[in-house]
Coordinates of C-alpha atoms and ligand atoms in Angstrom, one line a residue:
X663 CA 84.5 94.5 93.6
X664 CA 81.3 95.9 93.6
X665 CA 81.3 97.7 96.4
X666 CA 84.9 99.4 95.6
X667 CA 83.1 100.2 92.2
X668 CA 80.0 102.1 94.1
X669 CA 82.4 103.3 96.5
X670 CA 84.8 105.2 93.9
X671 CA 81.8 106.3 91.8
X672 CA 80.9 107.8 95.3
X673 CA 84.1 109.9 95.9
X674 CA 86.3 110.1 92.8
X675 CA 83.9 111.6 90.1
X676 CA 81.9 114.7 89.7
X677 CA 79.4 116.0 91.7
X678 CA 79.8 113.7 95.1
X679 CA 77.9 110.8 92.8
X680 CA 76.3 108.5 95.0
X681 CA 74.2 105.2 95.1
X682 CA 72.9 104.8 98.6
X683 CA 71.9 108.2 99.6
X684 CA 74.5 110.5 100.7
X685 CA 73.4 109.7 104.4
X686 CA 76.2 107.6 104.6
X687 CA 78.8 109.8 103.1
X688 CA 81.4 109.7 105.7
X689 CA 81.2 106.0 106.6
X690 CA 81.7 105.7 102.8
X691 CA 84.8 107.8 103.0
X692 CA 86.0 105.5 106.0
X693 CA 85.0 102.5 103.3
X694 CA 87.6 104.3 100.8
X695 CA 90.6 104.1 102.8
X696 CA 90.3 100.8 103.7
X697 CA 90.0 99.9 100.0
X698 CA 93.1 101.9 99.4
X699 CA 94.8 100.1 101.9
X700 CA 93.5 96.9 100.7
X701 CA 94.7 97.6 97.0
X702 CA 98.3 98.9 98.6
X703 CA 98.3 95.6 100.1
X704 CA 97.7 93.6 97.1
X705 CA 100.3 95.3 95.8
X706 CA 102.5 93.0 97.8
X707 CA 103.0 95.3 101.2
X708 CA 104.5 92.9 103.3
X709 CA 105.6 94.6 107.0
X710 CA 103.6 97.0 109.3
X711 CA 106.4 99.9 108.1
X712 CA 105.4 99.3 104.7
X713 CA 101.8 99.0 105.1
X714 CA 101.8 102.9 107.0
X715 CA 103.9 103.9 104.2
X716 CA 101.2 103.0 101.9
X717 CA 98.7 103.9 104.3
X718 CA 100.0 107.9 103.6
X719 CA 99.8 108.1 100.1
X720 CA 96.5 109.8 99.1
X721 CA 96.0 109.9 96.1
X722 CA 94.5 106.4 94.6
X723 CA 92.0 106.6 92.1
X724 CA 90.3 105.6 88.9
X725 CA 89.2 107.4 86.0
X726 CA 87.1 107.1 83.3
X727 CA 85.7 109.6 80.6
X728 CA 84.6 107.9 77.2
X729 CA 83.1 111.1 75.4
X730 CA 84.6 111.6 72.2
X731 CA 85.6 115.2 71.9
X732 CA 85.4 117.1 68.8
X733 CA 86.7 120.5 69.4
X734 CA 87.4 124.1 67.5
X735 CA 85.4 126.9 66.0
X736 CA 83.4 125.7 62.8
X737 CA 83.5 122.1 64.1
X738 CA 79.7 122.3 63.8
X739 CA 79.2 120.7 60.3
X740 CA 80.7 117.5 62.0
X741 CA 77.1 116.7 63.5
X742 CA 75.6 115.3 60.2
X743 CA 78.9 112.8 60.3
X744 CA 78.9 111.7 63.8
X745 CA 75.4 111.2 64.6
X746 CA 74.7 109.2 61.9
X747 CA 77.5 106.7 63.4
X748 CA 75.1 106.4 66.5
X749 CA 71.7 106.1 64.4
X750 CA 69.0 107.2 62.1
X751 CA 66.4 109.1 63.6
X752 CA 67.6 111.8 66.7
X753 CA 65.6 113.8 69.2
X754 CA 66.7 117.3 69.4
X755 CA 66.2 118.9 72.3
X756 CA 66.6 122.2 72.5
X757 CA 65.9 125.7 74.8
X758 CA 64.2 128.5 74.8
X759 CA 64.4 129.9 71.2
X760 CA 68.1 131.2 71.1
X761 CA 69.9 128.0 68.6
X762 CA 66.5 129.4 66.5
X763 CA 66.8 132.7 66.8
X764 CA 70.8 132.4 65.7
X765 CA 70.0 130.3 63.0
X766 CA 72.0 127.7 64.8
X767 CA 69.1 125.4 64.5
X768 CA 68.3 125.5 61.1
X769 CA 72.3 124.7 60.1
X770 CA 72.0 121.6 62.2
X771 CA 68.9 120.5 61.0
X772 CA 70.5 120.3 57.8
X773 CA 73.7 118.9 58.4
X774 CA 71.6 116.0 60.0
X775 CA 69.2 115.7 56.7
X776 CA 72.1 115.5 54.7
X777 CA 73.7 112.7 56.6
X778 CA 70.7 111.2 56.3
X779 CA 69.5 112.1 59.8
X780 CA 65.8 112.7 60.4
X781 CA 64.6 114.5 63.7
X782 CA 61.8 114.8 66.4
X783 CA 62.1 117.9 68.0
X784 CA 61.5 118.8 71.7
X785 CA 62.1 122.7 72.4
X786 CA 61.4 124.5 75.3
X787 CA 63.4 123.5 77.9
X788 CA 64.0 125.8 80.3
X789 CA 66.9 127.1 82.5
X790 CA 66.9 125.3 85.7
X791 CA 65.3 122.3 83.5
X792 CA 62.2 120.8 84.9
X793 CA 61.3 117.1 85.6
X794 CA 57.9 117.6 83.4
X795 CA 60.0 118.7 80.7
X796 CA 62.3 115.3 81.0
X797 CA 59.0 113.4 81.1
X798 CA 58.0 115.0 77.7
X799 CA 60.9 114.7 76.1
X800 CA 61.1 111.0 76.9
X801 CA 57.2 110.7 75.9
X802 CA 58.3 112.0 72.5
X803 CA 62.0 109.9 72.1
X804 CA 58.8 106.9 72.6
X805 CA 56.6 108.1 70.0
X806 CA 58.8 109.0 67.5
X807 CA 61.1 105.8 68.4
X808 CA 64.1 108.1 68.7
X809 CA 67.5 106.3 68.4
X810 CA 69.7 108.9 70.3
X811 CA 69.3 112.4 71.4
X812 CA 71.2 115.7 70.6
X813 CA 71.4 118.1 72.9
X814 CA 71.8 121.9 71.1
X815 CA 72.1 124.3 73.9
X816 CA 73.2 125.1 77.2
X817 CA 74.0 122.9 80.6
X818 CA 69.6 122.8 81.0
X819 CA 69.4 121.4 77.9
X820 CA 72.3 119.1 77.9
X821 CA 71.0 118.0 81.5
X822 CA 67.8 117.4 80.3
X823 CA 68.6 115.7 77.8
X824 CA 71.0 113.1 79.9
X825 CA 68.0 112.4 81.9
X826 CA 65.4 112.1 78.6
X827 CA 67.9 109.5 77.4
X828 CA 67.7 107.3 80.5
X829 CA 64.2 107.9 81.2
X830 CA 63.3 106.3 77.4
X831 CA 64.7 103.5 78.8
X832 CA 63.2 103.6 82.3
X833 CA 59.3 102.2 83.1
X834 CA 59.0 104.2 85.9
X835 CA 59.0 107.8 86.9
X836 CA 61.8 109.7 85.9
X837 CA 62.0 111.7 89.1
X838 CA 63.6 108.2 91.1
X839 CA 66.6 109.0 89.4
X840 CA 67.7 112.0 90.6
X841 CA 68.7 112.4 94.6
X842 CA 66.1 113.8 96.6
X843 CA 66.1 111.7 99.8
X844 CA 64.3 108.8 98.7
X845 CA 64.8 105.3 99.9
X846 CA 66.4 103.7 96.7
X847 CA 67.8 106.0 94.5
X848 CA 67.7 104.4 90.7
X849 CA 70.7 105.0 89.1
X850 CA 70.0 104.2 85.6
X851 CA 72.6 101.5 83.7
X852 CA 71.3 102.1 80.1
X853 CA 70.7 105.5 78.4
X854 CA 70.0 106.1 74.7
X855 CA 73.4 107.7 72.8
X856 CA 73.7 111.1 73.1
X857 CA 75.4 113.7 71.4
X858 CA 76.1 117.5 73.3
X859 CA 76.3 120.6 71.4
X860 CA 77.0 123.2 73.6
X861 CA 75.9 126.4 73.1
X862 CA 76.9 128.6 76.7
X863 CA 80.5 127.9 77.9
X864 CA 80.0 127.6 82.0
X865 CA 78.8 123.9 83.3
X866 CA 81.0 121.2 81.4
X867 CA 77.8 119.0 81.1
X868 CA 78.9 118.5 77.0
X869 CA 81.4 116.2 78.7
X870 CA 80.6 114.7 82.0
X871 CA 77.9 111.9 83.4
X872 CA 76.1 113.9 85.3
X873 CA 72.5 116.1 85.4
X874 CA 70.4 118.7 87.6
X875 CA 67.0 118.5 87.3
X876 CA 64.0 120.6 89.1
X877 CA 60.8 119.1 90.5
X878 CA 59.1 122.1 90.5
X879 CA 56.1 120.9 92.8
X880 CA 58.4 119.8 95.6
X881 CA 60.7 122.1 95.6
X882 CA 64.0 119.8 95.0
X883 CA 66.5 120.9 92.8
X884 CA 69.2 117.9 92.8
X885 CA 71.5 115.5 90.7
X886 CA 72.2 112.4 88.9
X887 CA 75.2 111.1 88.2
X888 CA 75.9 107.8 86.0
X889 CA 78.4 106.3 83.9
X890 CA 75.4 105.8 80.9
X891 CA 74.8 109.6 81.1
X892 CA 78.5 110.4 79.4
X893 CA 77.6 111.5 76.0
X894 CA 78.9 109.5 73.3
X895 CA 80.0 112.4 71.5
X896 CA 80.2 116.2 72.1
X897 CA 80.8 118.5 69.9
X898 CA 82.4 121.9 71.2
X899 CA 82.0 124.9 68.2
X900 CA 83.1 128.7 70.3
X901 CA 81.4 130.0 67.3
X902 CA 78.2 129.1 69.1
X903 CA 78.8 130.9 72.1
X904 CA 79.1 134.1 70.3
X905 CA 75.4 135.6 70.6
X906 CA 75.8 134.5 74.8
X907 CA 74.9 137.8 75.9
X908 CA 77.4 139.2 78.6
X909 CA 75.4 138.2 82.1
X910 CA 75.0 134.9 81.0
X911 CA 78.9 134.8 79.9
X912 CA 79.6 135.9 83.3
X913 CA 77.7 133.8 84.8
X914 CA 79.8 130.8 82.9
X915 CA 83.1 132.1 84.0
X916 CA 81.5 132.3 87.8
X917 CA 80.3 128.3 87.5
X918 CA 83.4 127.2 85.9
X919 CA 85.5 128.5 88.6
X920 CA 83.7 127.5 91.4
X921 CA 83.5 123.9 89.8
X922 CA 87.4 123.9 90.2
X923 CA 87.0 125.8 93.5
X924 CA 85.4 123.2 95.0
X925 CA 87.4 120.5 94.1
X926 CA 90.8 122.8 94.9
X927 CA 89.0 124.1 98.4
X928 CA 87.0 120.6 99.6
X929 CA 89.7 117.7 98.1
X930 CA 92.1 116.1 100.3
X931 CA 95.3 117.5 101.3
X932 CA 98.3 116.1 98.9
X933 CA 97.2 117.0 94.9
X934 CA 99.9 119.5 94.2
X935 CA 99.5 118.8 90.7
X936 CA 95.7 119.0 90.6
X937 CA 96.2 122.0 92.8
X938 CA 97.8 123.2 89.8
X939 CA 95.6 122.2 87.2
X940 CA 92.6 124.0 88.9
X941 CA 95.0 127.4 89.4
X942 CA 95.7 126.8 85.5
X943 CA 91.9 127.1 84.9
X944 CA 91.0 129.8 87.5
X945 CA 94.1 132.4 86.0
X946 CA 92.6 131.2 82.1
X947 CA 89.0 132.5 83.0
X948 CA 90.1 135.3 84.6
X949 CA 92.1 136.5 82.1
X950 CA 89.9 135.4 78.8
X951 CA 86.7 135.8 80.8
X952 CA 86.6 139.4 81.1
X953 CA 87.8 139.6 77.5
X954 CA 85.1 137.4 76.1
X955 CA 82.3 139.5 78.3
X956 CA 83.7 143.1 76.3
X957 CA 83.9 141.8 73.4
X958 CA 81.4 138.7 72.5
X959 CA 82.2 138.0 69.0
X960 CA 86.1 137.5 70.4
X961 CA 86.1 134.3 69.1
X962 CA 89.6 133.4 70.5
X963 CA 88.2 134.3 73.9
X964 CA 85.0 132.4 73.6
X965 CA 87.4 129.1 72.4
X966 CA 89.6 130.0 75.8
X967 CA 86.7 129.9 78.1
X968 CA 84.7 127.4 76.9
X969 CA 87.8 125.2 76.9
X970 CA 88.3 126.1 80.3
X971 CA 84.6 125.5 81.3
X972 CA 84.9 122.0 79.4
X973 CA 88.1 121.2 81.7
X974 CA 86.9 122.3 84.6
X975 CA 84.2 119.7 85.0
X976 CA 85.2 116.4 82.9
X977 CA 87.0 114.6 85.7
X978 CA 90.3 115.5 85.1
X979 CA 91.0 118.6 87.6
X980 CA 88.8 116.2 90.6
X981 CA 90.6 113.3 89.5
X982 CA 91.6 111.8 92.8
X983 CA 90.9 114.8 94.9
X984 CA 87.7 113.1 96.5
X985 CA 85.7 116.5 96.2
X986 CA 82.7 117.6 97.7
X987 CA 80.3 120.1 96.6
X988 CA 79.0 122.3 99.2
X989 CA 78.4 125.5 97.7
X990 CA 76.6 123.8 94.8
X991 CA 74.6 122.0 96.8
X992 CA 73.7 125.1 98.4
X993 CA 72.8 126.8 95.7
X994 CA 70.5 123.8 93.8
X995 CA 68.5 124.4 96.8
X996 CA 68.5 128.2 96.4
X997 CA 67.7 127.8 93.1
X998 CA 64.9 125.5 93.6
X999 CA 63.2 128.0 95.7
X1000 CA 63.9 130.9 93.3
X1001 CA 64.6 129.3 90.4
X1002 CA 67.8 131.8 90.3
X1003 CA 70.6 131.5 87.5
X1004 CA 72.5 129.2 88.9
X1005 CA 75.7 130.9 88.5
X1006 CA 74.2 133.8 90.0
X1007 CA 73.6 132.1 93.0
X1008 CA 77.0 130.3 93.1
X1009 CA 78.9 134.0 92.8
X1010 CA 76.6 135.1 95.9
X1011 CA 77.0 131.9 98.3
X1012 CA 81.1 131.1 97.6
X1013 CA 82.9 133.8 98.6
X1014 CA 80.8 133.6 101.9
X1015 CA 81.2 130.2 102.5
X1016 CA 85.2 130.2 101.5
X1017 CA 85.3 132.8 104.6
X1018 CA 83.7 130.1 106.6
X1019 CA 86.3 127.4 105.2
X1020 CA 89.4 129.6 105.4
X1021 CA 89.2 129.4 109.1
X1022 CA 89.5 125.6 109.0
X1023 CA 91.6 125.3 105.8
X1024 CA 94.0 128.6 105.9
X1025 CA 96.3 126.6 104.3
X1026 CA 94.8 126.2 100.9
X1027 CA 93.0 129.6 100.8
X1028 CA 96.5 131.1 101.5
X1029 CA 97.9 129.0 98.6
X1030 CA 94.8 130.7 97.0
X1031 CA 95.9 134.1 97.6
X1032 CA 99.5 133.5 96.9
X1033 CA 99.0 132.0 93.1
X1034 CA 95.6 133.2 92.1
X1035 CA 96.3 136.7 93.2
X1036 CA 100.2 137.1 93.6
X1037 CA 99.5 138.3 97.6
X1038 CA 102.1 137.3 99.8
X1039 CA 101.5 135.8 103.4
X1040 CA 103.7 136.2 106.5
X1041 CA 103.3 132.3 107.0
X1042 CA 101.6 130.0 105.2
X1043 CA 98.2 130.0 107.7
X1044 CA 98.3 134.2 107.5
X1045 CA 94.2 133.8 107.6
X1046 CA 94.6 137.8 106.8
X1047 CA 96.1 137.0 103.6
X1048 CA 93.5 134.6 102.8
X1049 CA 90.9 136.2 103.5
X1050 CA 92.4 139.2 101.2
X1051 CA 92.2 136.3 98.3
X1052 CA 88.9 136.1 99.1
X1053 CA 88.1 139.4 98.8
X1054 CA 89.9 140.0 95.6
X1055 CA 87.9 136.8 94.2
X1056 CA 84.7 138.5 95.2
X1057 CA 85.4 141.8 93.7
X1058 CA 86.8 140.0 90.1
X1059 CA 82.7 138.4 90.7
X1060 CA 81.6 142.1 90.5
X1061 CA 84.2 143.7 88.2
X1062 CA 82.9 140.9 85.8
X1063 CA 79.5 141.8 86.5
X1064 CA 77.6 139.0 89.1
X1065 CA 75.8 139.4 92.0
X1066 CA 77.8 138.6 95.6
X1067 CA 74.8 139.4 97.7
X1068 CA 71.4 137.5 98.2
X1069 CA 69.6 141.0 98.3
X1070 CA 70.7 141.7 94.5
X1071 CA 68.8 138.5 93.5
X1072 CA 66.3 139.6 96.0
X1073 CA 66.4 136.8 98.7
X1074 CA 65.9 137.5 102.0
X1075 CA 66.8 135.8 105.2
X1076 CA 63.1 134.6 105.7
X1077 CA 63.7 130.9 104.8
X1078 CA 67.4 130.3 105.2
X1079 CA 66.8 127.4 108.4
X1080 CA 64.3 126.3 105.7
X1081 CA 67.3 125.7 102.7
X1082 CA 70.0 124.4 105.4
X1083 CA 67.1 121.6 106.3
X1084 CA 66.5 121.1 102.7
X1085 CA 70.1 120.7 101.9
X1086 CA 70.7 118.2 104.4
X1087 CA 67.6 116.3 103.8
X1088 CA 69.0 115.7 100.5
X1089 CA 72.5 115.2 101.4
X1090 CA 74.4 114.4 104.7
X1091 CA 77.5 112.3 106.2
X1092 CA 76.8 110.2 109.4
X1093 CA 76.9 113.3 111.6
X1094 CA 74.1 114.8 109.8
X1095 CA 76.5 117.6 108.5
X1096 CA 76.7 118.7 105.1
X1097 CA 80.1 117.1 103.3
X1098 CA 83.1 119.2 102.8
X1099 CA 85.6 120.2 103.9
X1100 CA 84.7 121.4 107.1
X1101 CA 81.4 119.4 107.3
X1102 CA 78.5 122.0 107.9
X1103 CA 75.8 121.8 110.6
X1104 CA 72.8 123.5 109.6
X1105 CA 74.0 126.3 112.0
X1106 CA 77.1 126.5 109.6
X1107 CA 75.0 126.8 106.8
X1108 CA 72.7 129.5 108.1
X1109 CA 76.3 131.6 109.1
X1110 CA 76.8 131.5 105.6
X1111 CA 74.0 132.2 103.8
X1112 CA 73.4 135.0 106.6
X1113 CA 77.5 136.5 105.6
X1114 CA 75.5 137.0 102.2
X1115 CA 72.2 138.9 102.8
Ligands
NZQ1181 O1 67.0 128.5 76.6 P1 67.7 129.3 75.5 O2 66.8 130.1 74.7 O3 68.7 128.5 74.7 O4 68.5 130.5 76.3 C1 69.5 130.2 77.2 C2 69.1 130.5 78.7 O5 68.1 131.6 78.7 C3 70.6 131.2 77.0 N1 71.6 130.7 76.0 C4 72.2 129.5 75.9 N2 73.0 129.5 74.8 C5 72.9 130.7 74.2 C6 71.9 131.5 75.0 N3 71.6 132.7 74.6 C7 72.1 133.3 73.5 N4 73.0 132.6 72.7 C8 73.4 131.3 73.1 N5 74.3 130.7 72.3 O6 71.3 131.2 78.3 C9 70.3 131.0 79.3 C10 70.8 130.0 80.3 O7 70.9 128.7 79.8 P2 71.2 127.5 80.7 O8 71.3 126.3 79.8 O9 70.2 127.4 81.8 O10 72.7 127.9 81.3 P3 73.8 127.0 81.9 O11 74.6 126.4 80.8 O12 74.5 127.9 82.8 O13 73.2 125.7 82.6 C11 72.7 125.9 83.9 C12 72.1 124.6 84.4 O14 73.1 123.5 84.5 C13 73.1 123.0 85.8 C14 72.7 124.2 86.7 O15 72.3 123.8 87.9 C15 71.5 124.7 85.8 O16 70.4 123.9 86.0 N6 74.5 122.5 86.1 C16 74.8 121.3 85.5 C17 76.0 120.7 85.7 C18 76.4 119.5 85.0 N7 75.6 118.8 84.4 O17 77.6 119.1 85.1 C19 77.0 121.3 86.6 C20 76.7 122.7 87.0 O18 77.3 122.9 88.3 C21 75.3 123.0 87.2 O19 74.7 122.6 88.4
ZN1182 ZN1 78.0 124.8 88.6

């Protein structure tokens, strides 16, 4: 059982979670099916016909997500109430100044002191949030003996504060728990409780198990995922998105599409109604993201998007897709180099790669076209017309006001073999290739980046 457990934390949940490494990604995959076939078979599959019947069906997965959400402009003053259900003394972690400079701190604070709540506070994390700071934060959860952290801010804060709530809990160094090519990768069990208040609508982290994390010295820019890292409770109030000035609110509509992108783009064939969940959330951000961006104090198109960017990463639209994340993992080691807005980088590396992918997968980028942007194809691999999708995806990037080219962030080519090595270093099947769907060589990976200069 354990090894089905490790296997489906490998492939089912967000962000390509693994426990060995991802060296043995594709071996794993090959581990999958046979456990699918084995569980069709304890369901009492008794002929060879049967068996390959079972043997097509795809989708076979579990799902878990035990955050408790509390959703809806105003929902704020519930903080006081619901952390003092998980303790008495929280660490609040926040970012660079903005939940002060909105006076968003200050109400929380005292919702908290009036439940009885007392803090420790560790500010300054930053965007792209650094190992050191995760060290701090956990030095100061130690001293302060911290019960349970709250995270008030965006996904850097509420990934920081995943991994300060594990590493209280860890003797060793932080750093062994997020992927980076290391021998054993320690993938915490126990985590303080932790509550996320988001304040940027774009990554999901308020709701999902999992955390990027930047070791500034080394260059690395990688993941965690765990089943401890789920926050206990998060606590989703539009009303605090409304001083998100409009780049950053693109940027959120850019990362929230391309984490449905690449679970609609790099799943397995046969999810027609996760195919349809992940359209659902692409059509809702492009039609409330451009609102929310004119107008920010549109407080009904702040609640659409950041409902959308909730969705698009809490399990449900991967469920049982088996995704890979290939232009994310791209872009973490973009990032790591350049310490770029994530999103930023994201807007400039998918539509190049989803030209490299249509020519493998026409299929689905034609499905693309056809729903997402009402084109119609002369068959349903018309790689013209899904390319056209592509092209209309990249100019709604620009319309919305992101960057699609590595020159606007201003990245040359100069280290691209350098990335692709990187990337693969951190993260590669048994062919050495980089998982999706195709698998990239570093070759591929260099055609990409290079389609984006
Ligand atoms: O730091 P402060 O002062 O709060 O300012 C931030 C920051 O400058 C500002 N901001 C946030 N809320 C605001 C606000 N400004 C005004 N009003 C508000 N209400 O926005 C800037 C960016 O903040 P950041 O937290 O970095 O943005 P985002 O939410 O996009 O998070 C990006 C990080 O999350 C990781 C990314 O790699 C990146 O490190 N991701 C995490 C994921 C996850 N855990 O599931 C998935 C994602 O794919 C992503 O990789
Ligand atoms: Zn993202």
């Amino acid at each position: 059982m354990h090894g089905l457990r490790q296997c489906l934390l490998i492939l089912d949940t967000i962000h390509g979670k693994n426990s060995t490494g991802m060296r043995s990604l594709k071996r794993n995959r090959h581990h999958f099916e046979r456990i699918r076939c084995s569980r069709q078979v304890f369901a009492a599959v008794d002929t060879a016909e049967q068996k390959t019947k079972h043997l097509e069906i795809r989708m076979n997965f579990e799902f878990q997500n035990p955050t408790r959400l509390i959703f809806g402009a105003g929902s704020l003053f519930r903080i006081g109430e619901a952390a003092s259900r998980l303790g008495k003394k929280a660490l609040l972690v926040t970012g660079g100044g903005s939940v002060k400079r909105s006076g968003v701190f200050d109400r929380t604070v005292a919702t908290l002191k009036a439940a009885g709540v007392s803090i420790a506070e560790c500010s300054g994390i930053e965007p792209n949030p650094r190992i050191t700071s995760v060290v701090r934060g956990a030095e100061i959860a130690r001293q302060e003996a911290c019960d349970m952290v709250i995270a008030l801010g965006g996904g850097s804060t509420m990934d920081a504060s995943k991994v300060i709530a594990a590493a209280v809990l860890y003797d060793g160094n932080p750093w062994d728990m997020i992927l980076h090519g290391q021998e054993k990768w320690h993938i915490p069990s126990e985590a303080l409780p932790l509550i996320t208040i988001p304040t940027l609508a774009a990554t999901g982290s308020e709701m999902n198990n999992g955390a990027v994390i930047t070791n500034e010295e080394t260059k690395v820019k990688s993941f965690l995922v765990a089943d401890c890292l789920f926050p206990r409770i998060a606590i989703v109030d539009p009303e605090l998105t409304v001083s998100v000035p409009k780049d950053q609110t693109a940027f959120g509509v850019c990362d929230l599409i391309t984490h449905v992108t690449e679970a609609y783009c790099n799943g397995i064939d046969g999810t027609p109604l996760q195919d349809r969940f992940a359209e659902g959330v692409i059509l809702a951000a492009m039609e409330w993201g451009p609102k929310a961006i004119a107008d920010g104090n549109d407080l009904e198109a702040r609640t659409q998007v950041q409902w959308a960017a909730l969705v698009a990463l809490n399990g449900w639209v991967h469920a049982g897709t088996n995704p890979m994340y290939p232009v994310h993992m791209l872009e973490h080691t973009v990032s790591a180099y350049h310490d770029v807005t994530h999103a930023a980088g994201l807007a400039v590396i998918n539509p190049a790669w989803m030209r490299f992918a249509a020519r493998a997968n026409s299929a689905k980028f034609v499905q693309f076209a056809e729903r997402v942007f009402g084109l119609k194809a002369k068959s349903t691999t018309d790689l013209d017309c899904a390319l056209e999708g592509i092209d209309r995806f990249e100019a709604f990037l620009r319309a919305i006001g992101c960057p699609t080219r590595f020159s606007e962030l201003g990245i040359g080519s100069e280290l691209f073999e350098t990335y692709a090595k990187d990337t693969l270093k951190i993260i590669h099947d048994a062919d050495g290739k980089l998982p999706g769907r195709p698998a990239m060589s570093e070759a591929d990976i260099v055609e990409v980046f290079k389609a984006a200069v």
